[in-house]
Coordinates of C-alpha atoms in Angstrom, one line a residue:
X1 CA 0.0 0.0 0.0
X2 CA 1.4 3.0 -0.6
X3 CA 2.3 6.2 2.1
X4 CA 1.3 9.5 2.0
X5 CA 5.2 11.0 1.8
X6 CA 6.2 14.8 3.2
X7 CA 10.4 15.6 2.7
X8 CA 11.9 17.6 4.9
X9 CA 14.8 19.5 3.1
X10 CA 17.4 22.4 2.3
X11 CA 16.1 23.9 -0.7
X12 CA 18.9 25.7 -2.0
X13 CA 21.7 23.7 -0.6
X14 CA 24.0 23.6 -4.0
X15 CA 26.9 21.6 -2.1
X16 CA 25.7 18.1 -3.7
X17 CA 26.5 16.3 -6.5
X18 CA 25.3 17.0 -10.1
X19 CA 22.7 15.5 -11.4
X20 CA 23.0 14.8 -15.5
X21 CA 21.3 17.2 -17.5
X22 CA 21.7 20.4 -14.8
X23 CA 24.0 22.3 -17.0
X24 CA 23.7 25.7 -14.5
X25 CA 24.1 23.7 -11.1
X26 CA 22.1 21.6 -8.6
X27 CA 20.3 22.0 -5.9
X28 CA 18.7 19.9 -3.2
X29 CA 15.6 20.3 -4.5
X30 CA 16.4 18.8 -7.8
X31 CA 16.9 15.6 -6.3
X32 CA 13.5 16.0 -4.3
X33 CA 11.7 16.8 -8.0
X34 CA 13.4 13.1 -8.9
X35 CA 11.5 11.8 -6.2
X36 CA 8.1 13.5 -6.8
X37 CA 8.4 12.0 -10.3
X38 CA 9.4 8.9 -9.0
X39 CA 6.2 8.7 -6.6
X40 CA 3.9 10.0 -9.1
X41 CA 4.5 7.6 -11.8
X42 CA 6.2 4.9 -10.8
X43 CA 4.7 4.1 -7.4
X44 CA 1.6 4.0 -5.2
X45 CA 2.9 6.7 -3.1
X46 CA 1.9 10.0 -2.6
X47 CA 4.1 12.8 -2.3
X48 CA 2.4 15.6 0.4
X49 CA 5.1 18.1 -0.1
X50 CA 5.3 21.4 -2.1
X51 CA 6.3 21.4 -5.8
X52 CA 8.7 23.2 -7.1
X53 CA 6.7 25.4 -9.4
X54 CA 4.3 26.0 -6.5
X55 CA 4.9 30.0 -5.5
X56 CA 4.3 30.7 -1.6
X57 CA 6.4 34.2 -2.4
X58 CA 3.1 36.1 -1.3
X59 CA 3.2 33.8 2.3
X60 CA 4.4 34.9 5.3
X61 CA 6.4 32.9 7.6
X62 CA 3.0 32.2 10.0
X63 CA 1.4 31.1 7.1
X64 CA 3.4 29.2 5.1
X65 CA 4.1 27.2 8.3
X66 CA 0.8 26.1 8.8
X67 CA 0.6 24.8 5.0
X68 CA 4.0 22.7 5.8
X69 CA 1.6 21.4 8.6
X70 CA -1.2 20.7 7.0
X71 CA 0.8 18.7 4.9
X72 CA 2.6 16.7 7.5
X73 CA -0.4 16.0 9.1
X74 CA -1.7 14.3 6.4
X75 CA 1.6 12.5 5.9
X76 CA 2.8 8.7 7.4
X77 CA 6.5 9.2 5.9
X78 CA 8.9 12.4 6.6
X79 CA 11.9 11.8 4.5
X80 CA 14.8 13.9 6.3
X81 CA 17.2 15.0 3.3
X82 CA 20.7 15.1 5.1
X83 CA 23.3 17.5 2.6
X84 CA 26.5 19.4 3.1
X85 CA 24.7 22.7 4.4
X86 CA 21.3 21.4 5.5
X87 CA 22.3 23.2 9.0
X88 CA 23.2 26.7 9.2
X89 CA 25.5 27.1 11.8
X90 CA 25.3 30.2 12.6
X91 CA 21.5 30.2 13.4
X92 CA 19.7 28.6 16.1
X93 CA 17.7 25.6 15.3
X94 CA 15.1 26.9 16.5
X95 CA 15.0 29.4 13.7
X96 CA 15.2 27.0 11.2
X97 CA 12.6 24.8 9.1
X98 CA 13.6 21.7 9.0
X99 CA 13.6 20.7 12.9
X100 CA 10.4 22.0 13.1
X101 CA 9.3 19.7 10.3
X102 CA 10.7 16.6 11.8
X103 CA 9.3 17.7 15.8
X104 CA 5.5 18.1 13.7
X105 CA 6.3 14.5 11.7
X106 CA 6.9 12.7 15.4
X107 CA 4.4 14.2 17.3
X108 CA 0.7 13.2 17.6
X109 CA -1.7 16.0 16.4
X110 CA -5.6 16.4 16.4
X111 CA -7.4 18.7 14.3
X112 CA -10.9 18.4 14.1
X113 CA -11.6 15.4 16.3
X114 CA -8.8 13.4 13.9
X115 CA -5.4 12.2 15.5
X116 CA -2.5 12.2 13.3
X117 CA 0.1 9.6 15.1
X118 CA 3.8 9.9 14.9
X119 CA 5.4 9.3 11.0
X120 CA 7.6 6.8 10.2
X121 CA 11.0 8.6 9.8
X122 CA 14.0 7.9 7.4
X123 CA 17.2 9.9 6.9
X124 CA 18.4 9.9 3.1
X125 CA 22.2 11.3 2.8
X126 CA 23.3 12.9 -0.3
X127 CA 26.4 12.7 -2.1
X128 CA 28.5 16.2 -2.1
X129 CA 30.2 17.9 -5.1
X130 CA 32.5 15.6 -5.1
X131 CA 30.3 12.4 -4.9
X132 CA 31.6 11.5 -1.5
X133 CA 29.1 10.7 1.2
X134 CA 32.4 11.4 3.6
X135 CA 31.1 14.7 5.2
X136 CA 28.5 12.9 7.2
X137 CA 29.3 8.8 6.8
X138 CA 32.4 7.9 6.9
X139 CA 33.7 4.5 6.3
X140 CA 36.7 3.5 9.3
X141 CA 39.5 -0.1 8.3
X142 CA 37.3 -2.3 10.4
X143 CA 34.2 -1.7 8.4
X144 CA 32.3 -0.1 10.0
X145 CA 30.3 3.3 9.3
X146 CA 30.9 6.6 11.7
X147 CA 27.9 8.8 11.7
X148 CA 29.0 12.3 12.3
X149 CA 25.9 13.6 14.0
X150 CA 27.5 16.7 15.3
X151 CA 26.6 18.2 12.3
X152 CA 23.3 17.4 12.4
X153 CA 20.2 19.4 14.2
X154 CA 19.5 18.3 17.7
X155 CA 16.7 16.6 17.0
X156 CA 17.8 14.7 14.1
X157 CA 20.9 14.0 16.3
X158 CA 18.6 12.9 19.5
X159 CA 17.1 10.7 17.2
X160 CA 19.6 8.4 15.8
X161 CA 20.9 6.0 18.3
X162 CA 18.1 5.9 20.3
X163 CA 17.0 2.3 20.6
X164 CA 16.5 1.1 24.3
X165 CA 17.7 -1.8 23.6
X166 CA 20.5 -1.4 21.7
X167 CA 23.1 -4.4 20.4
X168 CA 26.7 -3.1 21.0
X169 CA 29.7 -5.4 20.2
X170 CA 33.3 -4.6 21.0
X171 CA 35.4 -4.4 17.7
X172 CA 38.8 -6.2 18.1
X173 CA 40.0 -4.9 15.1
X174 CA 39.5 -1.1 15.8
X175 CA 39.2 -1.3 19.3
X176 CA 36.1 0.6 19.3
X177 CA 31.9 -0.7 20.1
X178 CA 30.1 -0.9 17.3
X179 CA 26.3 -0.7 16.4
X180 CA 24.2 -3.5 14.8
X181 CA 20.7 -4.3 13.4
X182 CA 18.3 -1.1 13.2
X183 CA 19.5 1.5 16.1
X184 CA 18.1 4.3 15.0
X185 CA 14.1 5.6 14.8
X186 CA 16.0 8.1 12.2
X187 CA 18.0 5.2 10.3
X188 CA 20.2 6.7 7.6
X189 CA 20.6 5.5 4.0
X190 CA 23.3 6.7 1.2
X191 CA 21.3 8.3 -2.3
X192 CA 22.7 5.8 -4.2
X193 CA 21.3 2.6 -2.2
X194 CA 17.3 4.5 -1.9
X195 CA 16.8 5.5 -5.2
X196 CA 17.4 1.6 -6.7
X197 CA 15.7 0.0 -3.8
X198 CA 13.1 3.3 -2.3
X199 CA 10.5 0.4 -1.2
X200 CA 12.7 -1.8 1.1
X201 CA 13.7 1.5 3.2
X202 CA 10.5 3.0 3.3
X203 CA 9.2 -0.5 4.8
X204 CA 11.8 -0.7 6.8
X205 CA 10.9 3.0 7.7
X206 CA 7.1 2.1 8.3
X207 CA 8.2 -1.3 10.4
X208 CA 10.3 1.1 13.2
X209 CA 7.2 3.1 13.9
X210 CA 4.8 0.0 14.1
X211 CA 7.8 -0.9 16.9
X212 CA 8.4 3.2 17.9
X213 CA 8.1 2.2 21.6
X214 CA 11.5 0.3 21.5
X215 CA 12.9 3.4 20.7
X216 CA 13.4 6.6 22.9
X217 CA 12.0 9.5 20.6
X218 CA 13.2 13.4 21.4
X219 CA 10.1 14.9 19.7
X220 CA 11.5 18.9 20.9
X221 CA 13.6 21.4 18.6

């Protein structure tokens, strides 16, 4: 069956890979029309989020806010887009849009005697310019994959890591504990593995929230 889908993402965030055919640069949002297109005509799903020839230039902040949550709120999925300068550091995250987005996508609403419960989540991470996925996963000898969460928003951060129960083994080879099975509520998958297998991580997505209360879930910007 397919899910009613809202991305969460940097719009203009030009500090990702090209895509063929964008002769004058891309953006973030170029890979998000890939996946409206995708949804639309390939797939059962439903994409909840804004198009990119939809103009809320005449919007305020207020009110384009409450169209983003209209939009959530009639959503199961949030896809998180993870990219080079998703985060600006030099503003709080609280003056940002894309915690809010995610804080809205875990929380149970109710608007007009309907509940909407907490979405499933998933984290998909971009390549950069360079086609490296380095700036956020980086692969270590042993293995293994190093998350570098620090540069993520709190709640995104909060997020990952988080189950109660979690299956830590010690590494011999690197001397360090490692991670295994699904640890995250927010797990994280590379471009290149979602977009040739979207299904399998949006089930797997859809499976963590039918088992959310195994994991602790920060829900606050």
């Amino acid at each position: 069956m397919g899910k009613k889908i809202f991305i969460s993402y940097k719009y203009a965030d030009s500090e990702v890979e090209a895509l063929p055919g964008h002769y004058f640069g891309t953006t973030v949002r170029d890979y998000v029309d890939l996946l409206e297109t995708y949804f639309d005509r390939y797939s059962d799903h439903i994409y909840k989020g804004e198009s990119d020839n939809e103009d809320l230039s005449y919007l305020n902040d207020d009110q384009i806010w409450e169209k983003l949550k209209a939009r959530i709120y009639d959503s199961s999925l949030t896809i998180v887009m993870i990219s080079p300068n998703m985060r600006e550091s030099w503003k709080s995250d609280r003056s940002q849009w894309i915690p809010w987005e995610i804080a809205f996508s875990l929380r149970e609403t109710t608007r007009q005697d309907r509940t909407s419960h907490c979405n499933a989540m998933l984290a998909v991470v971009l390549p950069d310019r360079n086609g490296s996925y380095n700036y956020y996963l980086t692969r270590k000898s042993c293995g293994s994959t190093t998350h570098n969460t620090n540069s993520l928003f709190d709640i995104l951060r909060h997020n990952k890591f988080n189950i109660k129960n979690p299956d830590i083994r010690y590494c011999s080879e690197c001397g360090g504990q490692h991670y295994y099975g699904a640890c995250s509520y927010i797990e994280a998958v590379k471009w290149c593995d979602f977009k040739n297998d979207v299904n399998r991580y949006i089930n797997a997505a859809v499976a963590r929230k039918e088992d959310k209360e195994s994991y602790d879930i920060c829900k606050e910007v």
